[in-house]
Tab-separated table of C-alpha atoms in Angstrom:
chain	number	residue	atom	x	y	z
A	1	UNK	CA	30.681	21.319	50.995
A	2	UNK	CA	34.203	22.705	50.884
A	3	UNK	CA	36.224	22.826	47.663
A	4	UNK	CA	38.527	20.075	49.083
A	5	UNK	CA	35.597	17.755	49.798
A	6	UNK	CA	34.249	18.348	46.316
A	7	UNK	CA	37.519	17.251	44.761
A	8	UNK	CA	37.654	14.226	46.995
A	9	UNK	CA	34.211	13.282	45.992
A	10	UNK	CA	35.036	13.713	42.332
A	11	UNK	CA	38.078	11.604	42.793
A	12	UNK	CA	36.192	8.752	44.397
A	13	UNK	CA	35.736	5.814	42.139
A	14	UNK	CA	32.808	3.553	42.518
A	15	UNK	CA	33.462	-0.116	41.828
A	16	UNK	CA	30.573	-2.420	41.381
A	17	UNK	CA	31.034	-6.078	41.707
A	18	UNK	CA	28.156	-8.125	40.560
A	19	UNK	CA	28.423	-11.675	41.741
A	20	UNK	CA	26.169	-14.409	40.398
A	21	UNK	CA	26.385	-17.968	41.637
A	22	UNK	CA	26.897	-19.457	38.256
A	23	UNK	CA	28.898	-16.712	36.577
A	24	UNK	CA	31.271	-14.527	38.542
A	25	UNK	CA	32.844	-11.602	36.780
A	26	UNK	CA	34.224	-8.234	37.689
A	27	UNK	CA	32.716	-5.638	35.477
A	28	UNK	CA	33.660	-2.199	34.615
A	29	UNK	CA	34.589	0.505	36.984
A	30	UNK	CA	32.569	3.692	36.880
A	31	UNK	CA	34.303	6.918	37.408
A	32	UNK	CA	32.668	10.122	38.457
A	33	UNK	CA	32.323	12.883	35.949
A	34	UNK	CA	35.803	14.239	35.802
A	35	UNK	CA	35.041	17.096	33.412
A	36	UNK	CA	35.654	19.543	36.238
A	37	UNK	CA	38.803	17.787	37.394
A	38	UNK	CA	42.094	19.459	36.550
A	39	UNK	CA	44.616	17.523	34.435
A	40	UNK	CA	46.867	17.111	37.458
A	41	UNK	CA	43.986	15.499	39.326
A	42	UNK	CA	43.023	13.054	36.596
A	43	UNK	CA	41.524	9.853	38.038
A	44	UNK	CA	43.485	6.780	37.068
A	45	UNK	CA	41.263	3.834	36.080
A	46	UNK	CA	42.748	0.627	37.384
A	47	UNK	CA	42.954	-2.326	34.976
A	48	UNK	CA	40.350	-4.833	36.048
A	49	UNK	CA	41.146	-8.453	35.531
A	50	UNK	CA	38.481	-10.942	34.837
A	51	UNK	CA	38.358	-14.547	36.062
A	52	UNK	CA	37.313	-17.708	34.272
A	53	UNK	CA	33.527	-18.155	34.314
A	54	UNK	CA	33.877	-21.401	36.306
A	55	UNK	CA	35.492	-19.554	39.240
A	56	UNK	CA	33.350	-18.974	42.286
A	57	UNK	CA	34.894	-15.682	43.396
A	58	UNK	CA	36.144	-12.491	41.799
A	59	UNK	CA	39.731	-11.887	40.828
A	60	UNK	CA	42.007	-11.627	43.786
A	61	UNK	CA	39.859	-13.936	45.862
A	62	UNK	CA	39.448	-17.689	46.304
A	63	UNK	CA	36.594	-19.848	47.425
A	64	UNK	CA	36.606	-21.658	50.767
A	65	UNK	CA	34.132	-24.411	51.411
A	66	UNK	CA	31.920	-24.667	54.527
A	67	UNK	CA	33.956	-26.004	57.359
A	68	UNK	CA	34.087	-26.381	61.103
A	69	UNK	CA	36.403	-24.117	62.931
A	70	UNK	CA	37.492	-23.602	66.516
A	71	UNK	CA	36.981	-20.150	68.051
A	72	UNK	CA	39.763	-19.484	70.533
A	73	UNK	CA	38.956	-18.914	74.274
A	74	UNK	CA	37.620	-15.556	75.275
A	75	UNK	CA	36.029	-13.925	78.291
A	76	UNK	CA	32.547	-15.035	77.242
A	77	UNK	CA	33.777	-18.486	76.189
A	78	UNK	CA	36.771	-19.355	78.335
A	79	UNK	CA	37.241	-22.761	76.758
A	80	UNK	CA	36.606	-21.634	73.195
A	81	UNK	CA	34.006	-23.335	71.009
A	82	UNK	CA	33.383	-24.969	67.620
A	83	UNK	CA	31.423	-23.098	64.957
A	84	UNK	CA	30.529	-23.564	61.328
A	85	UNK	CA	32.167	-21.171	58.854
A	86	UNK	CA	29.999	-21.140	55.784
A	87	UNK	CA	31.435	-21.114	52.244
A	88	UNK	CA	32.838	-17.727	51.381
A	89	UNK	CA	35.356	-15.872	49.280
A	90	UNK	CA	38.677	-15.091	50.921
A	91	UNK	CA	41.171	-12.520	49.778
A	92	UNK	CA	44.358	-13.858	48.138
A	93	UNK	CA	47.469	-12.654	49.984
A	94	UNK	CA	49.186	-11.986	46.674
A	95	UNK	CA	46.295	-9.950	45.290
A	96	UNK	CA	46.594	-12.098	42.127
A	97	UNK	CA	44.622	-15.002	40.725
A	98	UNK	CA	45.106	-17.960	42.998
A	99	UNK	CA	43.516	-21.410	43.054
A	100	UNK	CA	43.225	-23.465	46.247
A	101	UNK	CA	42.292	-27.126	46.571
A	102	UNK	CA	38.726	-26.451	47.782
A	103	UNK	CA	37.866	-24.507	44.710
A	104	UNK	CA	39.748	-26.892	42.388
A	105	UNK	CA	37.693	-29.849	43.702
A	106	UNK	CA	34.434	-27.823	43.542
A	107	UNK	CA	34.991	-26.756	39.982
A	108	UNK	CA	35.882	-30.265	38.818
A	109	UNK	CA	32.817	-31.765	40.559
A	110	UNK	CA	30.380	-29.196	39.216
A	111	UNK	CA	31.654	-28.388	35.749
A	112	UNK	CA	33.589	-31.257	34.159
A	113	UNK	CA	31.012	-33.906	33.450
A	114	UNK	CA	29.674	-32.130	30.389
A	115	UNK	CA	32.879	-31.168	28.732
A	116	UNK	CA	33.060	-32.339	25.119
A	117	UNK	CA	36.745	-32.228	24.146
A	118	UNK	CA	37.920	-35.266	26.065
A	119	UNK	CA	41.037	-37.385	25.463
A	120	UNK	CA	40.715	-40.627	23.556
A	121	UNK	CA	38.933	-43.221	25.770
A	122	UNK	CA	41.805	-45.707	25.402
A	123	UNK	CA	43.165	-46.994	28.680
A	124	UNK	CA	46.626	-47.568	27.140
A	125	UNK	CA	46.713	-51.064	28.635
A	126	UNK	CA	46.175	-49.781	32.192
A	127	UNK	CA	42.977	-51.550	33.031
A	128	UNK	CA	42.951	-53.859	35.975
A	129	UNK	CA	42.287	-54.088	39.672
A	130	UNK	CA	44.422	-51.136	40.772
A	131	UNK	CA	44.504	-48.881	37.753
A	132	UNK	CA	42.191	-47.556	35.058
A	133	UNK	CA	43.761	-45.467	32.291
A	134	UNK	CA	40.431	-43.813	31.478
A	135	UNK	CA	39.553	-42.914	35.044
A	136	UNK	CA	40.800	-39.314	34.834
A	137	UNK	CA	39.567	-38.352	31.376
A	138	UNK	CA	36.998	-35.831	32.724
A	139	UNK	CA	39.624	-34.115	34.892
A	140	UNK	CA	42.133	-34.032	32.040
A	141	UNK	CA	39.527	-32.530	29.696
A	142	UNK	CA	38.309	-29.968	32.177
A	143	UNK	CA	41.640	-28.639	33.320
A	144	UNK	CA	43.020	-28.618	29.813
A	145	UNK	CA	40.089	-26.481	28.719
A	146	UNK	CA	40.418	-24.232	31.747
A	147	UNK	CA	44.076	-23.453	31.222
A	148	UNK	CA	43.678	-23.164	27.441
A	149	UNK	CA	40.988	-20.504	28.036
A	150	UNK	CA	42.972	-18.646	30.664
A	151	UNK	CA	46.415	-18.642	28.997
A	152	UNK	CA	45.205	-18.764	25.353
A	153	UNK	CA	48.069	-20.434	23.508
A	154	UNK	CA	48.168	-20.096	19.758
A	155	UNK	CA	47.966	-23.864	19.460
A	156	UNK	CA	45.691	-25.142	22.207
A	157	UNK	CA	46.925	-27.934	24.435
A	158	UNK	CA	45.433	-31.263	23.325
A	159	UNK	CA	43.998	-33.357	26.213
A	160	UNK	CA	45.619	-36.382	24.646
A	161	UNK	CA	49.005	-34.834	25.274
A	162	UNK	CA	48.071	-34.555	28.971
A	163	UNK	CA	46.850	-38.122	29.139
A	164	UNK	CA	49.992	-39.441	27.487
A	165	UNK	CA	52.075	-37.359	29.840
A	166	UNK	CA	50.288	-38.799	32.896
A	167	UNK	CA	50.688	-42.341	31.552
A	168	UNK	CA	54.414	-41.880	31.049
A	169	UNK	CA	55.010	-40.050	34.331
A	170	UNK	CA	52.955	-42.029	36.800
A	171	UNK	CA	51.094	-44.888	35.051
A	172	UNK	CA	47.910	-43.319	36.408
A	173	UNK	CA	48.955	-43.896	40.014
A	174	UNK	CA	47.669	-40.748	41.868
A	175	UNK	CA	49.888	-41.347	44.930
A	176	UNK	CA	53.146	-42.289	43.229
A	177	UNK	CA	56.270	-40.862	44.743
A	178	UNK	CA	59.166	-40.838	42.309
A	179	UNK	CA	61.827	-41.480	44.951
A	180	UNK	CA	60.419	-43.301	47.931
A	181	UNK	CA	63.352	-42.107	50.067
A	182	UNK	CA	62.525	-38.426	49.523
A	183	UNK	CA	59.137	-36.902	50.241
A	184	UNK	CA	60.107	-33.819	48.264
A	185	UNK	CA	60.535	-35.800	45.069
A	186	UNK	CA	57.970	-35.825	42.262
A	187	UNK	CA	54.503	-36.844	43.305
A	188	UNK	CA	51.158	-37.825	41.905
A	189	UNK	CA	49.664	-38.200	38.412
A	190	UNK	CA	51.779	-35.505	36.754
A	191	UNK	CA	54.762	-35.956	39.099
A	192	UNK	CA	55.089	-32.443	40.611
A	193	UNK	CA	58.118	-31.906	42.839
A	194	UNK	CA	58.009	-29.972	46.047
A	195	UNK	CA	60.145	-27.255	44.442
A	196	UNK	CA	57.633	-26.944	41.642
A	197	UNK	CA	54.815	-26.775	44.149
A	198	UNK	CA	56.408	-23.796	45.781
A	199	UNK	CA	56.944	-22.053	42.471
A	200	UNK	CA	53.275	-22.599	41.542
A	201	UNK	CA	52.313	-21.006	44.855
A	202	UNK	CA	54.184	-17.857	43.903
A	203	UNK	CA	56.860	-18.361	46.532
A	204	UNK	CA	59.795	-18.052	44.161
A	205	UNK	CA	58.589	-15.171	41.998
A	206	UNK	CA	58.925	-17.234	38.853
A	207	UNK	CA	55.221	-17.028	37.949
A	208	UNK	CA	53.665	-13.662	37.407
A	209	UNK	CA	49.986	-14.702	37.935
A	210	UNK	CA	47.622	-17.618	38.168
A	211	UNK	CA	49.128	-19.228	41.193
A	212	UNK	CA	48.071	-22.468	42.724
A	213	UNK	CA	48.505	-22.797	46.441
A	214	UNK	CA	48.677	-26.309	47.877
A	215	UNK	CA	50.473	-28.616	50.289
A	216	UNK	CA	52.578	-31.634	49.323
A	217	UNK	CA	49.729	-33.863	50.441
A	218	UNK	CA	47.214	-31.964	48.212
A	219	UNK	CA	49.213	-33.275	45.269
A	220	UNK	CA	47.900	-36.755	45.942
A	221	UNK	CA	44.419	-35.507	44.907
A	222	UNK	CA	43.958	-36.293	41.170
A	223	UNK	CA	42.086	-33.084	40.312
A	224	UNK	CA	44.522	-30.858	42.181
A	225	UNK	CA	47.486	-32.633	40.656
A	226	UNK	CA	46.211	-32.451	37.065
A	227	UNK	CA	45.305	-28.729	37.492
A	228	UNK	CA	48.786	-27.998	38.831
A	229	UNK	CA	50.502	-30.229	36.283
A	230	UNK	CA	48.924	-28.442	33.347
A	231	UNK	CA	49.687	-25.020	34.803
A	232	UNK	CA	53.266	-26.147	35.154
A	233	UNK	CA	53.230	-27.448	31.595
A	234	UNK	CA	52.312	-24.002	30.376
A	235	UNK	CA	55.178	-22.546	32.373
A	236	UNK	CA	57.559	-25.058	30.793
A	237	UNK	CA	56.321	-23.934	27.425
A	238	UNK	CA	57.425	-20.387	28.208
A	239	UNK	CA	60.810	-21.691	29.337
A	240	UNK	CA	61.248	-23.854	26.253
A	241	UNK	CA	60.217	-20.990	23.974
A	242	UNK	CA	62.775	-18.731	25.677
A	243	UNK	CA	65.566	-21.267	25.225
A	244	UNK	CA	64.638	-22.115	21.641
A	245	UNK	CA	64.007	-18.469	20.786
A	246	UNK	CA	60.743	-19.413	19.053
A	247	UNK	CA	57.344	-20.598	20.118
A	248	UNK	CA	57.893	-24.113	21.453
A	249	UNK	CA	55.743	-26.928	20.143
A	250	UNK	CA	53.890	-29.090	22.713
A	251	UNK	CA	56.425	-31.902	22.088
A	252	UNK	CA	59.297	-29.539	22.888
A	253	UNK	CA	57.366	-28.442	25.948
A	254	UNK	CA	56.969	-32.023	27.131
A	255	UNK	CA	60.705	-32.508	26.714
A	256	UNK	CA	61.257	-29.488	28.918
A	257	UNK	CA	58.744	-30.727	31.453
A	258	UNK	CA	60.614	-34.048	31.617
A	259	UNK	CA	63.933	-32.246	31.949
A	260	UNK	CA	65.452	-34.189	29.078
A	261	UNK	CA	67.710	-31.248	28.280
A	262	UNK	CA	69.723	-32.271	31.284
A	263	UNK	CA	70.312	-35.832	30.099
A	264	UNK	CA	73.850	-36.807	29.199
A	265	UNK	CA	73.233	-38.283	25.744
A	266	UNK	CA	70.793	-37.772	22.919
A	267	UNK	CA	69.930	-41.483	23.227
A	268	UNK	CA	68.856	-41.052	26.838
A	269	UNK	CA	66.648	-38.050	25.847
A	270	UNK	CA	65.092	-40.098	23.105
A	271	UNK	CA	64.354	-43.061	25.369
A	272	UNK	CA	62.614	-40.847	27.917
A	273	UNK	CA	60.621	-39.126	25.198
A	274	UNK	CA	59.738	-42.441	23.506
A	275	UNK	CA	57.947	-43.563	26.693
A	276	UNK	CA	55.654	-40.595	26.262
A	277	UNK	CA	55.456	-40.719	22.395
A	278	UNK	CA	54.406	-44.363	22.360
A	279	UNK	CA	51.392	-43.450	24.459
A	280	UNK	CA	50.509	-40.343	22.472
A	281	UNK	CA	50.685	-42.236	19.194
A	282	UNK	CA	48.074	-44.678	20.456
A	283	UNK	CA	45.810	-41.878	21.626
A	284	UNK	CA	46.123	-39.943	18.415
A	285	UNK	CA	44.937	-42.909	16.470
A	286	UNK	CA	41.754	-42.981	18.550
A	287	UNK	CA	38.998	-44.890	16.737
A	288	UNK	CA	40.995	-44.850	13.501
A	289	UNK	CA	42.649	-47.807	11.786
B	1	UNK	CA	73.975	-67.692	-6.109
B	2	UNK	CA	76.611	-67.125	-3.483
B	3	UNK	CA	74.994	-63.791	-2.650
B	4	UNK	CA	71.702	-65.544	-2.072
B	5	UNK	CA	73.313	-68.119	0.250
B	6	UNK	CA	75.137	-65.394	2.194
B	7	UNK	CA	71.937	-63.328	2.534
B	8	UNK	CA	70.012	-66.376	3.834
B	9	UNK	CA	72.811	-67.209	6.260
B	10	UNK	CA	72.952	-63.648	7.570
B	11	UNK	CA	69.179	-63.578	7.870
B	12	UNK	CA	69.080	-66.824	9.854
B	13	UNK	CA	71.972	-65.614	12.084
B	14	UNK	CA	70.218	-62.347	12.992
B	15	UNK	CA	66.853	-64.012	13.270
B	16	UNK	CA	68.335	-66.149	16.067
B	17	UNK	CA	68.138	-63.008	18.203
B	18	UNK	CA	64.445	-62.633	17.573
B	19	UNK	CA	62.094	-63.444	20.342
B	20	UNK	CA	60.741	-66.594	18.714
B	21	UNK	CA	64.090	-68.335	18.956
B	22	UNK	CA	65.515	-66.526	21.892
B	23	UNK	CA	66.751	-68.360	24.979
B	24	UNK	CA	64.379	-66.276	27.060
B	25	UNK	CA	61.431	-67.988	25.494
B	26	UNK	CA	59.505	-70.065	27.966
B	27	UNK	CA	61.053	-73.448	27.368
B	28	UNK	CA	60.767	-74.710	30.921
B	29	UNK	CA	57.127	-75.443	31.301
B	30	UNK	CA	57.727	-77.633	34.382
B	31	UNK	CA	57.890	-74.645	36.737
B	32	UNK	CA	54.478	-74.210	38.364
B	33	UNK	CA	54.735	-70.414	38.291
B	34	UNK	CA	55.314	-70.475	34.568
B	35	UNK	CA	52.223	-72.650	34.154
B	36	UNK	CA	50.060	-70.391	36.259
B	37	UNK	CA	51.418	-67.171	34.745
B	38	UNK	CA	52.422	-68.142	31.230
B	39	UNK	CA	53.411	-64.676	29.998
B	40	UNK	CA	54.881	-63.056	33.094
B	41	UNK	CA	58.377	-64.493	33.287
B	42	UNK	CA	60.777	-64.622	30.364
B	43	UNK	CA	63.036	-67.547	31.195
B	44	UNK	CA	63.785	-69.065	34.534
B	45	UNK	CA	63.163	-67.484	37.944
B	46	UNK	CA	65.672	-69.525	39.996
B	47	UNK	CA	63.313	-69.726	42.940
B	48	UNK	CA	63.433	-65.984	43.553
B	49	UNK	CA	59.945	-65.027	42.434
B	50	UNK	CA	56.635	-66.034	44.004
B	51	UNK	CA	52.972	-65.836	43.110
B	52	UNK	CA	52.548	-62.398	44.702
B	53	UNK	CA	55.305	-60.911	42.551
B	54	UNK	CA	53.432	-61.958	39.448
B	55	UNK	CA	49.972	-61.059	40.719
B	56	UNK	CA	51.150	-57.577	41.408
B	57	UNK	CA	51.999	-57.013	37.731
B	58	UNK	CA	48.667	-58.404	36.657
B	59	UNK	CA	46.903	-55.993	38.996
B	60	UNK	CA	48.234	-53.065	36.957
B	61	UNK	CA	47.887	-54.282	33.403
B	62	UNK	CA	46.409	-57.226	31.549
B	63	UNK	CA	49.096	-59.799	30.749
B	64	UNK	CA	49.893	-60.399	27.072
B	65	UNK	CA	52.562	-62.509	25.367
B	66	UNK	CA	55.844	-60.708	24.959
B	67	UNK	CA	56.621	-59.250	21.542
B	68	UNK	CA	59.830	-57.317	20.912
B	69	UNK	CA	58.108	-55.236	18.240
B	70	UNK	CA	55.652	-53.589	20.520
B	71	UNK	CA	55.697	-51.534	23.709
B	72	UNK	CA	53.009	-52.453	26.253
B	73	UNK	CA	52.492	-51.497	29.940
B	74	UNK	CA	52.520	-55.076	31.238
B	75	UNK	CA	55.701	-55.735	33.201
B	76	UNK	CA	57.734	-58.858	32.470
B	77	UNK	CA	60.183	-60.461	34.852
B	78	UNK	CA	63.611	-61.605	33.717
B	79	UNK	CA	66.301	-63.145	35.912
B	80	UNK	CA	70.030	-62.862	35.205
B	81	UNK	CA	73.267	-63.877	36.733
B	82	UNK	CA	74.443	-60.964	38.888
B	83	UNK	CA	77.995	-61.142	37.491
B	84	UNK	CA	76.685	-60.433	33.994
B	85	UNK	CA	74.894	-57.228	35.096
B	86	UNK	CA	76.315	-53.736	35.296
B	87	UNK	CA	74.660	-50.818	37.043
B	88	UNK	CA	75.821	-47.285	36.196
B	89	UNK	CA	74.702	-43.777	37.042
B	90	UNK	CA	75.158	-41.768	33.883
B	91	UNK	CA	75.724	-38.196	34.949
B	92	UNK	CA	74.241	-35.392	32.770
B	93	UNK	CA	73.887	-31.655	33.180
B	94	UNK	CA	73.665	-29.623	36.371
B	95	UNK	CA	70.208	-28.542	37.509
B	96	UNK	CA	69.853	-25.466	39.696
B	97	UNK	CA	66.638	-26.474	41.411
B	98	UNK	CA	67.885	-29.962	42.255
B	99	UNK	CA	71.287	-28.517	43.241
B	100	UNK	CA	72.877	-31.469	41.641
B	101	UNK	CA	73.643	-33.018	38.294
B	102	UNK	CA	70.769	-34.927	36.641
B	103	UNK	CA	71.418	-38.539	35.841
B	104	UNK	CA	69.987	-41.743	34.536
B	105	UNK	CA	70.540	-45.211	35.983
B	106	UNK	CA	71.142	-47.957	33.431
B	107	UNK	CA	71.311	-51.653	34.264
B	108	UNK	CA	72.853	-53.559	31.384
B	109	UNK	CA	73.019	-57.244	30.694
B	110	UNK	CA	75.025	-58.331	27.700
B	111	UNK	CA	75.336	-61.640	25.943
B	112	UNK	CA	77.324	-61.792	22.720
B	113	UNK	CA	75.731	-59.202	20.415
B	114	UNK	CA	72.493	-59.018	22.371
B	115	UNK	CA	72.108	-56.398	25.073
B	116	UNK	CA	69.281	-55.571	27.426
B	117	UNK	CA	69.095	-52.144	29.037
B	118	UNK	CA	66.915	-51.179	31.945
B	119	UNK	CA	66.393	-47.463	32.535
B	120	UNK	CA	64.242	-45.290	34.794
B	121	UNK	CA	61.317	-43.470	33.198
B	122	UNK	CA	62.730	-40.074	34.249
B	123	UNK	CA	65.962	-38.405	35.180
B	124	UNK	CA	66.959	-38.327	38.801
B	125	UNK	CA	69.532	-36.322	40.634
B	126	UNK	CA	72.978	-37.850	40.896
B	127	UNK	CA	72.894	-38.262	44.698
B	128	UNK	CA	69.704	-40.300	44.451
B	129	UNK	CA	71.193	-42.449	41.687
B	130	UNK	CA	74.245	-43.235	43.752
B	131	UNK	CA	72.067	-44.094	46.712
B	132	UNK	CA	70.086	-46.544	44.584
B	133	UNK	CA	73.321	-47.982	43.200
B	134	UNK	CA	74.432	-48.723	46.745
B	135	UNK	CA	71.121	-50.483	47.444
B	136	UNK	CA	71.532	-52.526	44.244
B	137	UNK	CA	74.957	-53.606	45.447
B	138	UNK	CA	73.619	-54.491	48.916
B	139	UNK	CA	70.836	-56.657	47.521
B	140	UNK	CA	73.012	-58.395	44.939
B	141	UNK	CA	76.118	-58.882	47.119
B	142	UNK	CA	76.941	-62.611	47.288
B	143	UNK	CA	73.813	-63.429	45.295
B	144	UNK	CA	73.994	-65.482	42.190
B	145	UNK	CA	70.806	-64.194	40.424
B	146	UNK	CA	68.761	-61.056	40.264
B	147	UNK	CA	65.313	-60.682	38.750
B	148	UNK	CA	64.066	-57.395	37.206
B	149	UNK	CA	60.461	-56.414	36.464
B	150	UNK	CA	60.002	-53.934	33.644
B	151	UNK	CA	57.844	-52.749	30.732
B	152	UNK	CA	59.269	-53.269	27.240
B	153	UNK	CA	60.102	-49.994	25.539
B	154	UNK	CA	61.645	-50.806	22.168
B	155	UNK	CA	64.231	-52.763	20.234
B	156	UNK	CA	67.249	-51.095	18.611
B	157	UNK	CA	69.499	-52.523	16.006
B	158	UNK	CA	72.905	-50.944	15.798
B	159	UNK	CA	75.026	-52.629	13.116
B	160	UNK	CA	75.099	-56.239	14.298
B	161	UNK	CA	74.005	-55.456	17.837
B	162	UNK	CA	70.473	-55.876	19.076
B	163	UNK	CA	69.420	-53.888	22.121
B	164	UNK	CA	66.187	-54.285	24.043
B	165	UNK	CA	65.308	-51.226	26.114
B	166	UNK	CA	63.116	-51.649	29.191
B	167	UNK	CA	61.442	-49.253	31.580
B	168	UNK	CA	62.623	-50.415	34.990
B	169	UNK	CA	60.192	-50.890	37.863
B	170	UNK	CA	61.756	-53.090	40.538
B	171	UNK	CA	64.281	-55.878	41.147
B	172	UNK	CA	64.435	-58.838	43.470
B	173	UNK	CA	66.966	-61.191	44.847
B	174	UNK	CA	66.687	-63.805	47.612
B	175	UNK	CA	67.368	-60.938	50.027
B	176	UNK	CA	64.178	-59.219	48.938
B	177	UNK	CA	62.549	-56.702	46.583
B	178	UNK	CA	63.604	-53.124	46.027
B	179	UNK	CA	62.604	-50.228	43.753
B	180	UNK	CA	63.290	-46.556	43.207
B	181	UNK	CA	59.706	-45.332	43.279
B	182	UNK	CA	56.933	-46.036	45.742
B	183	UNK	CA	54.215	-48.679	45.290
B	184	UNK	CA	56.458	-51.117	43.457
B	185	UNK	CA	57.450	-53.805	45.956
B	186	UNK	CA	54.495	-55.244	47.923
């Protein structure tokens, strides 16, 4: 082996990715013995990011469920043909952590039924033929826990805050469109606008990591919408903190989420916030006199 | 002694705005809709509402008697003379992502020192508000009455004025039903 090849070999870094079905993590990189390497040839160890234990793929990849796909025409198959593409991990174009609807739905189906920290099981008066105020408690609990564990706020987000937010924004209507004349207006349980959807997907450069990639229609799915809504709530907390020059409380964050800062009068701000606060007050009293 | 008499008089005067003595109380029990849906309409409906309008509200939330001290998600209908209503788009601060000023629409009905205000549950851009204002005008043009369906938010007392704040959902005239959001008018 030539000297050049030896150095190349020494510079090679072996990365092991151990993937288990129930617990995916990226573990440490191993570097070759660099005792013989010169200081100018020092091997840089990349920072390895871990993903939440509920995720099905390593960092930088997202899970795609089994689906049918059409193979385009070729010489051997002039008309093309249908095939089954089995579930797999696909690379994220951004290289960052990215959630897609398939994985969001899979996580919520497999992981959320046993979560303990649920919102108060009070339907807030929404209990009839079309609506059930308790219907999304598991999804609220699951995604609140997920984002609390990923983003680690000093004061964790309370699932009751999310439930009160949903009640005030959409009255638990998963397909609500804020302005029926404009399909880009706020949509679904947490009322995400099309502009917000694009920001969450990393299109605008506003978020640094933990993107969520979805279409407008995906926002009609309750699990997808709640996942995205909470992610957006955390972003609004950053914005509120920056404006206030201190760590924003969750109430200040909700005000930022609702855009009350842009209202003309203090009275208008209070009215919008009161819609939410009335609901939260009921949930906070859960089971107590 | 005089102080007591004045206090009692003032108390009775302001109590007259309370829901128990209010003109919006269901005094007209002869209307069949009122009989079938005893809580759903505060006052008269002037032939504008039908059974489906009331069933729609019951499909969302369980009907309960109206109380001005408590907010509840059940929507109540009230009908007013169009000439006594005002609809404004209150313009706020500019929002870069909306590329417009944010605003709030407020429908106000005033009688003496009692005011009712209907607002949207969130801010909307000014263009959208003006569009909805135009629709309000189209639906109420040459109409005598308009009915509004809303959830009660709260009661405010400012000096001698009493204000009831409502979260607007939809309105209806004899020309039809309209709303700002989807899934409101059947």
